[in-house]
């Protein structure tokens, strides 16, 4: 569910793999994009607090997991000619977050109980390793 005033999405228990509800912040840019999509579909907020972030159509039915998978796969094929799947986006999200946020924050945003699960999703590259070493040269 979208909580636009505070720029956050809530993942409900029945949607989460670990069955724990969590609220994650979203960027201003994503919030604006979702709002534009809602305007395009003429989505109105009839029931405050129950507004889905993504809809399947203008009838205000929420997007199903399968529909989201098709959209992401098709977008990947059309834009970069590769098969993209939602789980790949999760890995990308974790890796990009890791570059600017402490691992426990990444863990929380991914909804992981164990840090070891989060580490599977992060993929540091040579530049990440160099930045880590270079940070040792900074004076406190």
PDB file of C-alpha atoms in Angstrom:
ATOM      1  CA  UNK A   1       0.000   0.000   0.000  1.00  0.00           C
ATOM      2  CA  UNK A   2       1.107   3.516  -0.765  1.00  0.00           C
ATOM      3  CA  UNK A   3       1.367   6.105   1.969  1.00  0.00           C
ATOM      4  CA  UNK A   4       2.080   9.086  -0.285  1.00  0.00           C
ATOM      5  CA  UNK A   5       2.276  11.826   2.366  1.00  0.00           C
ATOM      6  CA  UNK A   6       5.249  10.128   4.036  1.00  0.00           C
ATOM      7  CA  UNK A   7       6.778   8.665   0.846  1.00  0.00           C
ATOM      8  CA  UNK A   8       6.495   5.047   1.934  1.00  0.00           C
ATOM      9  CA  UNK A   9       5.203   1.693   0.748  1.00  0.00           C
ATOM     10  CA  UNK A  10       3.839  -0.878   3.152  1.00  0.00           C
ATOM     11  CA  UNK A  11       4.416  -4.539   2.370  1.00  0.00           C
ATOM     12  CA  UNK A  12       1.619  -6.501   4.017  1.00  0.00           C
ATOM     13  CA  UNK A  13       2.201  -9.769   5.896  1.00  0.00           C
ATOM     14  CA  UNK A  14       0.445 -11.878   3.282  1.00  0.00           C
ATOM     15  CA  UNK A  15       2.611 -10.337   0.528  1.00  0.00           C
ATOM     16  CA  UNK A  16       5.948 -10.793   2.306  1.00  0.00           C
ATOM     17  CA  UNK A  17       7.910 -14.008   2.069  1.00  0.00           C
ATOM     18  CA  UNK A  18       8.759 -13.899   5.781  1.00  0.00           C
ATOM     19  CA  UNK A  19       5.150 -13.011   6.705  1.00  0.00           C
ATOM     20  CA  UNK A  20       6.234  -9.785   8.463  1.00  0.00           C
ATOM     21  CA  UNK A  21       4.659  -6.477   7.539  1.00  0.00           C
ATOM     22  CA  UNK A  22       7.115  -3.655   6.934  1.00  0.00           C
ATOM     23  CA  UNK A  23       7.049  -0.094   5.706  1.00  0.00           C
ATOM     24  CA  UNK A  24       9.842   1.053   3.443  1.00  0.00           C
ATOM     25  CA  UNK A  25      10.578   4.626   2.418  1.00  0.00           C
ATOM     26  CA  UNK A  26      10.499   5.500  -1.262  1.00  0.00           C
ATOM     27  CA  UNK A  27      12.255   8.303  -3.097  1.00  0.00           C
ATOM     28  CA  UNK A  28      10.496  11.513  -4.057  1.00  0.00           C
ATOM     29  CA  UNK A  29      11.113  10.543  -7.688  1.00  0.00           C
ATOM     30  CA  UNK A  30       9.291   7.213  -7.309  1.00  0.00           C
ATOM     31  CA  UNK A  31       6.453   8.836  -5.379  1.00  0.00           C
ATOM     32  CA  UNK A  32       5.956  11.365  -8.208  1.00  0.00           C
ATOM     33  CA  UNK A  33       6.060   8.576 -10.820  1.00  0.00           C
ATOM     34  CA  UNK A  34       3.429   6.554  -8.953  1.00  0.00           C
ATOM     35  CA  UNK A  35       1.270   9.654  -8.588  1.00  0.00           C
ATOM     36  CA  UNK A  36       1.526  10.325 -12.339  1.00  0.00           C
ATOM     37  CA  UNK A  37       0.535   6.728 -13.037  1.00  0.00           C
ATOM     38  CA  UNK A  38      -2.505   7.115 -10.780  1.00  0.00           C
ATOM     39  CA  UNK A  39      -3.469  10.309 -12.625  1.00  0.00           C
ATOM     40  CA  UNK A  40      -3.076   8.532 -15.968  1.00  0.00           C
ATOM     41  CA  UNK A  41      -5.431   5.755 -14.837  1.00  0.00           C
ATOM     42  CA  UNK A  42      -7.722   8.246 -13.072  1.00  0.00           C
ATOM     43  CA  UNK A  43      -7.146   6.403  -9.829  1.00  0.00           C
ATOM     44  CA  UNK A  44      -8.860   8.091  -6.938  1.00  0.00           C
ATOM     45  CA  UNK A  45      -8.315   7.433  -3.279  1.00  0.00           C
ATOM     46  CA  UNK A  46     -11.811   6.274  -2.298  1.00  0.00           C
ATOM     47  CA  UNK A  47     -10.592   4.502   0.819  1.00  0.00           C
ATOM     48  CA  UNK A  48      -7.729   6.365   2.522  1.00  0.00           C
ATOM     49  CA  UNK A  49      -5.098   4.024   3.886  1.00  0.00           C
ATOM     50  CA  UNK A  50      -5.965   1.266   1.420  1.00  0.00           C
ATOM     51  CA  UNK A  51      -4.480   2.771  -1.713  1.00  0.00           C
ATOM     52  CA  UNK A  52      -2.450   0.322  -3.744  1.00  0.00           C
ATOM     53  CA  UNK A  53       0.778   1.582  -5.255  1.00  0.00           C
ATOM     54  CA  UNK A  54       0.287  -0.287  -8.538  1.00  0.00           C
ATOM     55  CA  UNK A  55      -2.929  -1.071 -10.366  1.00  0.00           C
ATOM     56  CA  UNK A  56      -3.638  -3.495 -13.172  1.00  0.00           C
ATOM     57  CA  UNK A  57      -6.011  -1.109 -14.916  1.00  0.00           C
ATOM     58  CA  UNK A  58      -8.288   1.863 -14.482  1.00  0.00           C
ATOM     59  CA  UNK A  59     -10.838  -0.300 -12.628  1.00  0.00           C
ATOM     60  CA  UNK A  60      -8.689   0.076  -9.517  1.00  0.00           C
ATOM     61  CA  UNK A  61      -7.843  -3.588  -9.194  1.00  0.00           C
ATOM     62  CA  UNK A  62      -4.421  -4.147  -7.666  1.00  0.00           C
ATOM     63  CA  UNK A  63      -1.639  -5.491  -9.834  1.00  0.00           C
ATOM     64  CA  UNK A  64      -1.076  -9.190  -9.227  1.00  0.00           C
ATOM     65  CA  UNK A  65       2.367 -10.684  -8.682  1.00  0.00           C
ATOM     66  CA  UNK A  66       2.142 -12.497 -12.013  1.00  0.00           C
ATOM     67  CA  UNK A  67       1.183  -9.311 -13.873  1.00  0.00           C
ATOM     68  CA  UNK A  68       4.159  -7.507 -12.311  1.00  0.00           C
ATOM     69  CA  UNK A  69       6.453 -10.337 -13.419  1.00  0.00           C
ATOM     70  CA  UNK A  70       5.199 -10.069 -17.015  1.00  0.00           C
ATOM     71  CA  UNK A  71       5.611  -6.278 -17.049  1.00  0.00           C
ATOM     72  CA  UNK A  72       9.170  -6.436 -15.701  1.00  0.00           C
ATOM     73  CA  UNK A  73      10.177  -9.246 -18.078  1.00  0.00           C
ATOM     74  CA  UNK A  74       8.707  -7.459 -21.105  1.00  0.00           C
ATOM     75  CA  UNK A  75      10.276  -4.126 -20.125  1.00  0.00           C
ATOM     76  CA  UNK A  76      13.684  -5.778 -19.880  1.00  0.00           C
ATOM     77  CA  UNK A  77      13.348  -7.383 -23.294  1.00  0.00           C
ATOM     78  CA  UNK A  78      12.169  -4.146 -24.912  1.00  0.00           C
ATOM     79  CA  UNK A  79      14.627  -1.784 -23.259  1.00  0.00           C
ATOM     80  CA  UNK A  80      17.888  -3.732 -23.022  1.00  0.00           C
ATOM     81  CA  UNK A  81      17.184  -6.984 -24.828  1.00  0.00           C
ATOM     82  CA  UNK A  82      17.649  -9.096 -21.704  1.00  0.00           C
ATOM     83  CA  UNK A  83      15.442 -11.256 -19.571  1.00  0.00           C
ATOM     84  CA  UNK A  84      14.901  -9.333 -16.366  1.00  0.00           C
ATOM     85  CA  UNK A  85      12.965 -10.775 -13.471  1.00  0.00           C
ATOM     86  CA  UNK A  86      11.741  -9.158 -10.243  1.00  0.00           C
ATOM     87  CA  UNK A  87      14.291 -11.033  -8.160  1.00  0.00           C
ATOM     88  CA  UNK A  88      17.120  -9.499 -10.193  1.00  0.00           C
ATOM     89  CA  UNK A  89      15.736  -6.071  -9.293  1.00  0.00           C
ATOM     90  CA  UNK A  90      15.908  -7.061  -5.629  1.00  0.00           C
ATOM     91  CA  UNK A  91      19.611  -7.932  -6.027  1.00  0.00           C
ATOM     92  CA  UNK A  92      20.236  -4.607  -7.779  1.00  0.00           C
ATOM     93  CA  UNK A  93      18.357  -2.727  -5.052  1.00  0.00           C
ATOM     94  CA  UNK A  94      20.428  -4.398  -2.323  1.00  0.00           C
ATOM     95  CA  UNK A  95      23.749  -3.834  -4.093  1.00  0.00           C
ATOM     96  CA  UNK A  96      23.051  -0.151  -4.759  1.00  0.00           C
ATOM     97  CA  UNK A  97      21.879   0.409  -1.186  1.00  0.00           C
ATOM     98  CA  UNK A  98      24.987  -1.302   0.170  1.00  0.00           C
ATOM     99  CA  UNK A  99      27.142   1.353  -1.479  1.00  0.00           C
ATOM    100  CA  UNK A 100      25.598   4.123   0.625  1.00  0.00           C
ATOM    101  CA  UNK A 101      23.970   2.544   3.657  1.00  0.00           C
ATOM    102  CA  UNK A 102      25.117   0.272   6.479  1.00  0.00           C
ATOM    103  CA  UNK A 103      24.373  -3.411   5.923  1.00  0.00           C
ATOM    104  CA  UNK A 104      21.847  -3.566   8.815  1.00  0.00           C
ATOM    105  CA  UNK A 105      19.783  -0.860   7.051  1.00  0.00           C
ATOM    106  CA  UNK A 106      19.856  -2.877   3.822  1.00  0.00           C
ATOM    107  CA  UNK A 107      18.853  -5.954   5.821  1.00  0.00           C
ATOM    108  CA  UNK A 108      15.863  -4.148   7.303  1.00  0.00           C
ATOM    109  CA  UNK A 109      14.693  -2.724   3.971  1.00  0.00           C
ATOM    110  CA  UNK A 110      14.858  -6.172   2.378  1.00  0.00           C
ATOM    111  CA  UNK A 111      12.918  -7.625   5.312  1.00  0.00           C
ATOM    112  CA  UNK A 112      15.574 -10.152   6.251  1.00  0.00           C
ATOM    113  CA  UNK A 113      15.853 -11.596   9.739  1.00  0.00           C
ATOM    114  CA  UNK A 114      19.444 -12.749   9.235  1.00  0.00           C
ATOM    115  CA  UNK A 115      22.278 -10.621   7.906  1.00  0.00           C
ATOM    116  CA  UNK A 116      23.595 -13.662   6.037  1.00  0.00           C
ATOM    117  CA  UNK A 117      20.488 -13.587   3.824  1.00  0.00           C
ATOM    118  CA  UNK A 118      21.173  -9.949   2.960  1.00  0.00           C
ATOM    119  CA  UNK A 119      24.787 -10.683   2.052  1.00  0.00           C
ATOM    120  CA  UNK A 120      23.581 -13.079  -0.655  1.00  0.00           C
ATOM    121  CA  UNK A 121      21.843 -10.140  -2.343  1.00  0.00           C
ATOM    122  CA  UNK A 122      24.772  -7.726  -2.338  1.00  0.00           C
ATOM    123  CA  UNK A 123      27.382  -7.948  -5.064  1.00  0.00           C
ATOM    124  CA  UNK A 124      30.310  -5.573  -4.446  1.00  0.00           C
ATOM    125  CA  UNK A 125      32.485  -4.862  -7.466  1.00  0.00           C
ATOM    126  CA  UNK A 126      36.091  -3.667  -7.775  1.00  0.00           C
ATOM    127  CA  UNK A 127      35.063  -0.025  -7.443  1.00  0.00           C
ATOM    128  CA  UNK A 128      33.195  -0.801  -4.194  1.00  0.00           C
ATOM    129  CA  UNK A 129      36.261  -2.557  -2.796  1.00  0.00           C
ATOM    130  CA  UNK A 130      38.544   0.341  -3.819  1.00  0.00           C
ATOM    131  CA  UNK A 131      36.241   2.892  -2.155  1.00  0.00           C
ATOM    132  CA  UNK A 132      36.288   0.828   1.028  1.00  0.00           C
ATOM    133  CA  UNK A 133      40.078   0.775   1.093  1.00  0.00           C
ATOM    134  CA  UNK A 134      40.338   4.465   0.153  1.00  0.00           C
ATOM    135  CA  UNK A 135      38.029   5.350   3.031  1.00  0.00           C
ATOM    136  CA  UNK A 136      40.783   4.189   5.410  1.00  0.00           C
ATOM    137  CA  UNK A 137      42.891   7.147   4.238  1.00  0.00           C
ATOM    138  CA  UNK A 138      40.362   9.702   5.477  1.00  0.00           C
ATOM    139  CA  UNK A 139      41.319  11.529   8.636  1.00  0.00           C
ATOM    140  CA  UNK A 140      38.742  11.688  11.399  1.00  0.00           C
TER     141      UNK A 140
END
